[in-house]
mmCIF file of N, CA, C and O in Angstrom:
data_model
loop_
_atom_site.group_PDB
_atom_site.id
_atom_site.type_symbol
_atom_site.label_atom_id
_atom_site.label_comp_id
_atom_site.label_asym_id
_atom_site.label_seq_id
_atom_site.Cartn_x
_atom_site.Cartn_y
_atom_site.Cartn_z
ATOM 1 N N MET G 1 11.731 -14.455 18.136
ATOM 2 C CA MET G 1 10.392 -13.933 18.246
ATOM 3 C C MET G 1 9.982 -13.370 16.889
ATOM 4 O O MET G 1 10.766 -12.714 16.214
ATOM 5 N N LYS G 2 8.758 -13.642 16.478
ATOM 6 C CA LYS G 2 8.186 -13.096 15.246
ATOM 7 C C LYS G 2 7.186 -12.011 15.602
ATOM 8 O O LYS G 2 6.397 -12.157 16.522
ATOM 9 N N ILE G 3 7.238 -10.930 14.852
ATOM 10 C CA ILE G 3 6.298 -9.833 15.010
ATOM 11 C C ILE G 3 5.599 -9.671 13.678
ATOM 12 O O ILE G 3 6.243 -9.715 12.624
ATOM 13 N N SER G 4 4.301 -9.480 13.703
ATOM 14 C CA SER G 4 3.593 -9.254 12.451
ATOM 15 C C SER G 4 2.576 -8.143 12.616
ATOM 16 O O SER G 4 2.095 -7.878 13.726
ATOM 17 N N THR G 5 2.293 -7.508 11.516
ATOM 18 C CA THR G 5 1.263 -6.479 11.493
ATOM 19 C C THR G 5 0.520 -6.574 10.178
ATOM 20 O O THR G 5 1.067 -7.037 9.176
ATOM 21 N N THR G 6 -0.708 -6.172 10.216
ATOM 22 C CA THR G 6 -1.526 -6.102 9.017
ATOM 23 C C THR G 6 -2.185 -4.740 9.001
ATOM 24 O O THR G 6 -2.696 -4.288 10.019
ATOM 25 N N PHE G 7 -2.114 -4.078 7.869
ATOM 26 C CA PHE G 7 -2.849 -2.829 7.748
ATOM 27 C C PHE G 7 -3.556 -2.793 6.417
ATOM 28 O O PHE G 7 -3.210 -3.507 5.488
ATOM 29 N N GLU G 8 -4.594 -1.967 6.372
ATOM 30 C CA GLU G 8 -5.429 -1.874 5.181
ATOM 31 C C GLU G 8 -5.485 -0.438 4.695
ATOM 32 O O GLU G 8 -5.559 0.493 5.500
ATOM 33 N N ILE G 9 -5.465 -0.292 3.393
ATOM 34 C CA ILE G 9 -5.732 0.984 2.747
ATOM 35 C C ILE G 9 -7.063 0.784 2.043
ATOM 36 O O ILE G 9 -7.223 -0.157 1.269
ATOM 37 N N ILE G 10 -8.016 1.653 2.338
ATOM 38 C CA ILE G 10 -9.389 1.444 1.874
ATOM 39 C C ILE G 10 -9.866 2.618 1.032
ATOM 40 O O ILE G 10 -9.714 3.765 1.412
ATOM 41 N N ASP G 11 -10.405 2.295 -0.116
ATOM 42 C CA ASP G 11 -11.144 3.249 -0.945
ATOM 43 C C ASP G 11 -12.273 2.442 -1.568
ATOM 44 O O ASP G 11 -12.140 1.914 -2.670
ATOM 45 N N GLU G 12 -13.358 2.312 -0.843
ATOM 46 C CA GLU G 12 -14.450 1.420 -1.228
ATOM 47 C C GLU G 12 -15.048 1.741 -2.591
ATOM 48 O O GLU G 12 -15.666 0.896 -3.211
ATOM 49 N N ASN G 13 -14.871 2.971 -3.058
ATOM 50 C CA ASN G 13 -15.462 3.382 -4.326
ATOM 51 C C ASN G 13 -14.526 3.214 -5.516
ATOM 52 O O ASN G 13 -14.895 3.559 -6.631
ATOM 53 N N ASN G 14 -13.313 2.720 -5.282
ATOM 54 C CA ASN G 14 -12.348 2.699 -6.365
ATOM 55 C C ASN G 14 -11.418 1.495 -6.280
ATOM 56 O O ASN G 14 -10.271 1.615 -5.859
ATOM 57 N N ASN G 15 -11.895 0.346 -6.713
ATOM 58 C CA ASN G 15 -11.081 -0.869 -6.698
ATOM 59 C C ASN G 15 -9.906 -0.738 -7.664
ATOM 60 O O ASN G 15 -8.822 -1.255 -7.390
ATOM 61 N N GLU G 16 -10.110 -0.042 -8.794
ATOM 62 C CA GLU G 16 -9.025 0.146 -9.753
ATOM 63 C C GLU G 16 -7.867 0.906 -9.122
ATOM 64 O O GLU G 16 -6.702 0.617 -9.391
ATOM 65 N N LYS G 17 -8.181 1.892 -8.287
ATOM 66 C CA LYS G 17 -7.131 2.660 -7.612
ATOM 67 C C LYS G 17 -6.340 1.754 -6.672
ATOM 68 O O LYS G 17 -5.118 1.860 -6.592
ATOM 69 N N MET G 18 -7.016 0.862 -5.969
ATOM 70 C CA MET G 18 -6.320 -0.056 -5.058
ATOM 71 C C MET G 18 -5.384 -0.977 -5.836
ATOM 72 O O MET G 18 -4.269 -1.248 -5.408
ATOM 73 N N GLU G 19 -5.837 -1.438 -6.995
ATOM 74 C CA GLU G 19 -4.984 -2.297 -7.823
ATOM 75 C C GLU G 19 -3.777 -1.520 -8.345
ATOM 76 O O GLU G 19 -2.655 -2.035 -8.340
ATOM 77 N N ALA G 20 -3.990 -0.281 -8.780
ATOM 78 C CA ALA G 20 -2.884 0.546 -9.278
ATOM 79 C C ALA G 20 -1.902 0.856 -8.154
ATOM 80 O O ALA G 20 -0.683 0.817 -8.356
ATOM 81 N N LEU G 21 -2.415 1.134 -6.977
ATOM 82 C CA LEU G 21 -1.558 1.411 -5.830
ATOM 83 C C LEU G 21 -0.736 0.183 -5.462
ATOM 84 O O LEU G 21 0.464 0.278 -5.191
ATOM 85 N N SER G 22 -1.359 -0.970 -5.504
ATOM 86 C CA SER G 22 -0.653 -2.216 -5.221
ATOM 87 C C SER G 22 0.487 -2.447 -6.214
ATOM 88 O O SER G 22 1.591 -2.827 -5.831
ATOM 89 N N LEU G 23 0.213 -2.192 -7.493
ATOM 90 C CA LEU G 23 1.255 -2.352 -8.508
ATOM 91 C C LEU G 23 2.392 -1.358 -8.306
ATOM 92 O O LEU G 23 3.565 -1.689 -8.500
ATOM 93 N N ALA G 24 2.054 -0.126 -7.893
ATOM 94 C CA ALA G 24 3.074 0.885 -7.652
ATOM 95 C C ALA G 24 3.979 0.495 -6.482
ATOM 96 O O ALA G 24 5.174 0.805 -6.479
ATOM 97 N N LEU G 25 3.414 -0.179 -5.497
ATOM 98 C CA LEU G 25 4.190 -0.571 -4.312
ATOM 99 C C LEU G 25 4.900 -1.908 -4.466
ATOM 100 O O LEU G 25 5.767 -2.242 -3.668
ATOM 101 N N GLN G 26 4.546 -2.662 -5.473
ATOM 102 C CA GLN G 26 5.079 -4.020 -5.655
ATOM 103 C C GLN G 26 6.610 -4.095 -5.647
ATOM 104 O O GLN G 26 7.169 -5.015 -5.055
ATOM 105 N N PRO G 27 7.326 -3.148 -6.265
ATOM 106 C CA PRO G 27 8.795 -3.250 -6.228
ATOM 107 C C PRO G 27 9.375 -3.195 -4.814
ATOM 108 O O PRO G 27 10.494 -3.641 -4.583
ATOM 109 N N ASP G 28 8.618 -2.638 -3.856
ATOM 110 C CA ASP G 28 9.086 -2.554 -2.473
ATOM 111 C C ASP G 28 8.814 -3.816 -1.669
ATOM 112 O O ASP G 28 9.288 -3.938 -0.543
ATOM 113 N N ASN G 29 8.025 -4.731 -2.222
ATOM 114 C CA ASN G 29 7.667 -5.934 -1.470
ATOM 115 C C ASN G 29 8.892 -6.779 -1.148
ATOM 116 O O ASN G 29 9.762 -6.980 -1.983
ATOM 117 N N LEU G 30 8.920 -7.243 0.062
ATOM 118 C CA LEU G 30 9.981 -8.118 0.538
ATOM 119 C C LEU G 30 9.407 -9.518 0.711
ATOM 120 O O LEU G 30 8.187 -9.702 0.736
ATOM 121 N N PRO G 31 10.275 -10.532 0.847
ATOM 122 C CA PRO G 31 9.767 -11.903 1.016
ATOM 123 C C PRO G 31 8.871 -12.074 2.241
ATOM 124 O O PRO G 31 8.033 -12.971 2.273
ATOM 125 N N ASN G 32 9.016 -11.202 3.232
ATOM 126 C CA ASN G 32 8.217 -11.334 4.453
ATOM 127 C C ASN G 32 6.930 -10.516 4.397
ATOM 128 O O ASN G 32 6.310 -10.264 5.416
ATOM 129 N N MET G 33 6.530 -10.111 3.188
ATOM 130 C CA MET G 33 5.324 -9.307 3.010
ATOM 131 C C MET G 33 4.349 -10.015 2.085
ATOM 132 O O MET G 33 4.754 -10.739 1.187
ATOM 133 N N SER G 34 3.064 -9.745 2.308
ATOM 134 C CA SER G 34 2.050 -10.224 1.366
ATOM 135 C C SER G 34 0.998 -9.132 1.194
ATOM 136 O O SER G 34 0.707 -8.381 2.127
ATOM 137 N N THR G 35 0.471 -9.038 -0.011
ATOM 138 C CA THR G 35 -0.535 -8.036 -0.326
ATOM 139 C C THR G 35 -1.746 -8.735 -0.918
ATOM 140 O O THR G 35 -1.608 -9.633 -1.749
ATOM 141 N N GLU G 36 -2.911 -8.312 -0.482
ATOM 142 C CA GLU G 36 -4.169 -8.878 -0.977
ATOM 143 C C GLU G 36 -5.107 -7.723 -1.336
ATOM 144 O O GLU G 36 -5.267 -6.782 -0.567
ATOM 145 N N ILE G 37 -5.703 -7.816 -2.524
ATOM 146 C CA ILE G 37 -6.663 -6.814 -2.968
ATOM 147 C C ILE G 37 -8.049 -7.444 -2.944
ATOM 148 O O ILE G 37 -8.260 -8.521 -3.487
ATOM 149 N N THR G 38 -8.967 -6.768 -2.285
ATOM 150 C CA THR G 38 -10.371 -7.169 -2.321
ATOM 151 C C THR G 38 -11.180 -5.915 -2.628
ATOM 152 O O THR G 38 -10.612 -4.851 -2.814
ATOM 153 N N GLU G 39 -12.470 -6.016 -2.665
ATOM 154 C CA GLU G 39 -13.366 -4.916 -3.011
ATOM 155 C C GLU G 39 -12.966 -3.598 -2.349
ATOM 156 O O GLU G 39 -13.303 -3.340 -1.209
ATOM 157 N N GLY G 40 -12.214 -2.774 -3.068
ATOM 158 C CA GLY G 40 -11.856 -1.450 -2.568
ATOM 159 C C GLY G 40 -10.897 -1.428 -1.397
ATOM 160 O O GLY G 40 -10.779 -0.427 -0.704
ATOM 161 N N LYS G 41 -10.184 -2.525 -1.165
ATOM 162 C CA LYS G 41 -9.249 -2.626 -0.048
ATOM 163 C C LYS G 41 -7.945 -3.252 -0.492
ATOM 164 O O LYS G 41 -7.937 -4.187 -1.292
ATOM 165 N N MET G 42 -6.862 -2.732 0.041
ATOM 166 C CA MET G 42 -5.568 -3.372 -0.123
ATOM 167 C C MET G 42 -5.078 -3.717 1.281
ATOM 168 O O MET G 42 -4.935 -2.841 2.133
ATOM 169 N N LYS G 43 -4.901 -5.002 1.537
ATOM 170 C CA LYS G 43 -4.442 -5.472 2.844
ATOM 171 C C LYS G 43 -2.989 -5.914 2.706
ATOM 172 O O LYS G 43 -2.665 -6.720 1.833
ATOM 173 N N ILE G 44 -2.131 -5.356 3.554
ATOM 174 C CA ILE G 44 -0.709 -5.689 3.529
ATOM 175 C C ILE G 44 -0.331 -6.293 4.868
ATOM 176 O O ILE G 44 -0.617 -5.718 5.918
ATOM 177 N N GLN G 45 0.300 -7.458 4.812
ATOM 178 C CA GLN G 45 0.764 -8.125 6.027
ATOM 179 C C GLN G 45 2.291 -8.182 5.974
ATOM 180 O O GLN G 45 2.876 -8.533 4.947
ATOM 181 N N ILE G 46 2.910 -7.847 7.101
ATOM 182 C CA ILE G 46 4.371 -7.836 7.197
ATOM 183 C C ILE G 46 4.774 -8.621 8.438
ATOM 184 O O ILE G 46 4.169 -8.457 9.498
ATOM 185 N N GLU G 47 5.805 -9.445 8.296
ATOM 186 C CA GLU G 47 6.367 -10.177 9.434
ATOM 187 C C GLU G 47 7.839 -9.830 9.556
ATOM 188 O O GLU G 47 8.517 -9.600 8.557
ATOM 189 N N SER G 48 8.324 -9.795 10.786
ATOM 190 C CA SER G 48 9.730 -9.491 11.030
ATOM 191 C C SER G 48 10.147 -10.120 12.348
ATOM 192 O O SER G 48 9.305 -10.485 13.167
ATOM 193 N N GLU G 49 11.425 -10.216 12.528
ATOM 194 C CA GLU G 49 11.937 -10.709 13.801
ATOM 195 C C GLU G 49 12.342 -9.559 14.716
ATOM 196 O O GLU G 49 12.563 -9.765 15.902
ATOM 197 N N LYS G 50 12.445 -8.357 14.140
ATOM 198 C CA LYS G 50 12.829 -7.189 14.929
ATOM 199 C C LYS G 50 11.782 -6.099 14.757
ATOM 200 O O LYS G 50 11.382 -5.786 13.632
ATOM 201 N N ILE G 51 11.374 -5.512 15.851
ATOM 202 C CA ILE G 51 10.362 -4.459 15.776
ATOM 203 C C ILE G 51 10.901 -3.235 15.031
ATOM 204 O O ILE G 51 10.162 -2.575 14.317
ATOM 205 N N THR G 52 12.190 -2.953 15.184
ATOM 206 C CA THR G 52 12.755 -1.794 14.483
ATOM 207 C C THR G 52 12.705 -1.995 12.968
ATOM 208 O O THR G 52 12.447 -1.053 12.223
ATOM 209 N N SER G 53 12.927 -3.209 12.510
ATOM 210 C CA SER G 53 12.831 -3.511 11.081
ATOM 211 C C SER G 53 11.403 -3.369 10.597
ATOM 212 O O SER G 53 11.148 -2.822 9.522
ATOM 213 N N LEU G 54 10.459 -3.848 11.386
ATOM 214 C CA LEU G 54 9.052 -3.745 11.038
ATOM 215 C C LEU G 54 8.627 -2.280 10.929
ATOM 216 O O LEU G 54 7.957 -1.889 9.974
ATOM 217 N N ILE G 55 9.052 -1.469 11.876
ATOM 218 C CA ILE G 55 8.729 -0.042 11.843
ATOM 219 C C ILE G 55 9.330 0.615 10.615
ATOM 220 O O ILE G 55 8.666 1.411 9.937
ATOM 221 N N ALA G 56 10.577 0.297 10.284
ATOM 222 C CA ALA G 56 11.245 0.894 9.119
ATOM 223 C C ALA G 56 10.535 0.512 7.823
ATOM 224 O O ALA G 56 10.317 1.360 6.947
ATOM 225 N N VAL G 57 10.148 -0.759 7.696
ATOM 226 C CA VAL G 57 9.450 -1.216 6.494
ATOM 227 C C VAL G 57 8.098 -0.527 6.377
ATOM 228 O O VAL G 57 7.718 -0.052 5.303
ATOM 229 N N MET G 58 7.361 -0.447 7.470
ATOM 230 C CA MET G 58 6.051 0.214 7.443
ATOM 231 C C MET G 58 6.196 1.691 7.091
ATOM 232 O O MET G 58 5.411 2.221 6.303
ATOM 233 N N ASP G 59 7.191 2.348 7.657
ATOM 234 C CA ASP G 59 7.413 3.762 7.367
ATOM 235 C C ASP G 59 7.693 3.970 5.883
ATOM 236 O O ASP G 59 7.081 4.829 5.244
ATOM 237 N N ASP G 60 8.591 3.178 5.325
ATOM 238 C CA ASP G 60 8.907 3.285 3.890
ATOM 239 C C ASP G 60 7.686 2.989 3.032
ATOM 240 O O ASP G 60 7.394 3.705 2.072
ATOM 241 N N LEU G 61 6.983 1.944 3.377
ATOM 242 C CA LEU G 61 5.817 1.533 2.597
ATOM 243 C C LEU G 61 4.721 2.597 2.624
ATOM 244 O O LEU G 61 4.145 2.941 1.587
ATOM 245 N N LEU G 62 4.444 3.138 3.784
ATOM 246 C CA LEU G 62 3.405 4.163 3.888
ATOM 247 C C LEU G 62 3.808 5.454 3.177
ATOM 248 O O LEU G 62 2.974 6.113 2.552
ATOM 249 N N MET G 63 5.075 5.817 3.245
ATOM 250 C CA MET G 63 5.540 7.006 2.522
ATOM 251 C C MET G 63 5.394 6.788 1.017
ATOM 252 O O MET G 63 4.909 7.671 0.298
ATOM 253 N N ASN G 64 5.780 5.628 0.538
ATOM 254 C CA ASN G 64 5.646 5.322 -0.888
ATOM 255 C C ASN G 64 4.184 5.252 -1.307
ATOM 256 O O ASN G 64 3.821 5.680 -2.412
ATOM 257 N N ALA G 65 3.324 4.738 -0.431
ATOM 258 C CA ALA G 65 1.885 4.685 -0.728
ATOM 259 C C ALA G 65 1.315 6.094 -0.838
ATOM 260 O O ALA G 65 0.504 6.377 -1.723
ATOM 261 N N ARG G 66 1.751 6.989 0.034
ATOM 262 C CA ARG G 66 1.280 8.376 -0.022
ATOM 263 C C ARG G 66 1.674 9.030 -1.338
ATOM 264 O O ARG G 66 0.854 9.666 -2.006
ATOM 265 N N ILE G 67 2.918 8.845 -1.744
ATOM 266 C CA ILE G 67 3.399 9.431 -2.996
ATOM 267 C C ILE G 67 2.658 8.832 -4.189
ATOM 268 O O ILE G 67 2.212 9.546 -5.088
ATOM 269 N N ALA G 68 2.498 7.511 -4.193
ATOM 270 C CA ALA G 68 1.791 6.843 -5.296
ATOM 271 C C ALA G 68 0.345 7.309 -5.366
ATOM 272 O O ALA G 68 -0.185 7.559 -6.454
ATOM 273 N N GLU G 69 -0.298 7.456 -4.214
ATOM 274 C CA GLU G 69 -1.690 7.907 -4.203
ATOM 275 C C GLU G 69 -1.796 9.338 -4.747
ATOM 276 O O GLU G 69 -2.704 9.648 -5.518
ATOM 277 N N GLU G 70 -0.868 10.201 -4.369
ATOM 278 C CA GLU G 70 -0.877 11.574 -4.884
ATOM 279 C C GLU G 70 -0.727 11.589 -6.403
ATOM 280 O O GLU G 70 -1.408 12.345 -7.094
ATOM 281 N N LEU G 71 0.170 10.748 -6.921
ATOM 282 C CA LEU G 71 0.363 10.673 -8.368
ATOM 283 C C LEU G 71 -0.875 10.130 -9.073
ATOM 284 O O LEU G 71 -1.272 10.635 -10.121
ATOM 285 N N LEU G 72 -1.494 9.105 -8.501
ATOM 286 C CA LEU G 72 -2.711 8.548 -9.086
ATOM 287 C C LEU G 72 -3.839 9.580 -9.086
ATOM 288 O O LEU G 72 -4.557 9.720 -10.076
ATOM 289 N N ASP G 73 -3.981 10.316 -7.981
ATOM 290 C CA ASP G 73 -5.017 11.346 -7.904
ATOM 291 C C ASP G 73 -4.741 12.477 -8.891
ATOM 292 O O ASP G 73 -5.655 12.971 -9.545
ATOM 293 N N SER G 74 -3.477 12.860 -9.005
ATOM 294 C CA SER G 74 -3.099 13.923 -9.938
ATOM 295 C C SER G 74 -3.387 13.501 -11.370
ATOM 296 O O SER G 74 -3.940 14.275 -12.162
ATOM 297 N N ASN G 75 -3.041 12.270 -11.698
ATOM 298 C CA ASN G 75 -3.293 11.750 -13.034
ATOM 299 C C ASN G 75 -4.788 11.688 -13.321
ATOM 300 O O ASN G 75 -5.250 12.042 -14.398
ATOM 301 N N SER G 76 -5.565 11.270 -12.339
ATOM 302 C CA SER G 76 -7.014 11.190 -12.481
ATOM 303 C C SER G 76 -7.608 12.579 -12.704
ATOM 304 O O SER G 76 -8.505 12.760 -13.533
ATOM 305 N N ASN G 77 -7.116 13.561 -11.965
ATOM 306 C CA ASN G 77 -7.605 14.934 -12.121
ATOM 307 C C ASN G 77 -7.275 15.481 -13.501
ATOM 308 O O ASN G 77 -8.088 16.183 -14.103
ATOM 309 N N GLU G 78 -6.097 15.167 -14.021
ATOM 310 C CA GLU G 78 -5.712 15.620 -15.364
ATOM 311 C C GLU G 78 -6.607 14.975 -16.424
ATOM 312 O O GLU G 78 -7.003 15.631 -17.370
ATOM 313 N N GLU G 79 -6.926 13.692 -16.247
ATOM 314 C CA GLU G 79 -7.791 13.006 -17.207
ATOM 315 C C GLU G 79 -9.204 13.584 -17.183
ATOM 316 O O GLU G 79 -9.868 13.663 -18.211
ATOM 317 N N ASN G 80 -9.669 14.017 -16.028
ATOM 318 C CA ASN G 80 -11.010 14.593 -15.903
ATOM 319 C C ASN G 80 -11.095 15.972 -16.540
ATOM 320 O O ASN G 80 -12.169 16.402 -16.923
ATOM 321 N N LYS G 81 -9.960 16.663 -16.664
ATOM 322 C CA LYS G 81 -9.958 17.998 -17.287
ATOM 323 C C LYS G 81 -10.090 17.935 -18.794
ATOM 324 O O LYS G 81 -10.560 18.861 -19.408
ATOM 325 N N THR G 82 -9.648 16.819 -19.378
ATOM 326 C CA THR G 82 -9.694 16.716 -20.847
ATOM 327 C C THR G 82 -10.986 16.147 -21.351
ATOM 328 O O THR G 82 -11.811 15.669 -20.730
#
């Protein structure tokens, strides 16, 4: 049995942020994953044969996305101060 999920991270006002976030997450990509960037959206599709594996991958990916987003926002705030 194959299980798949697709989720989107959206920031319609900041396509550059979506591209940077995608690059930050790229080392975590597995062969069963695909990422697509469109206008202010990053769409990630994951396929697995086990639901537990799918949940683990999504959990890791979302945690890494949260950390990357915090770093990008922090960096942006520092640049705005100068």
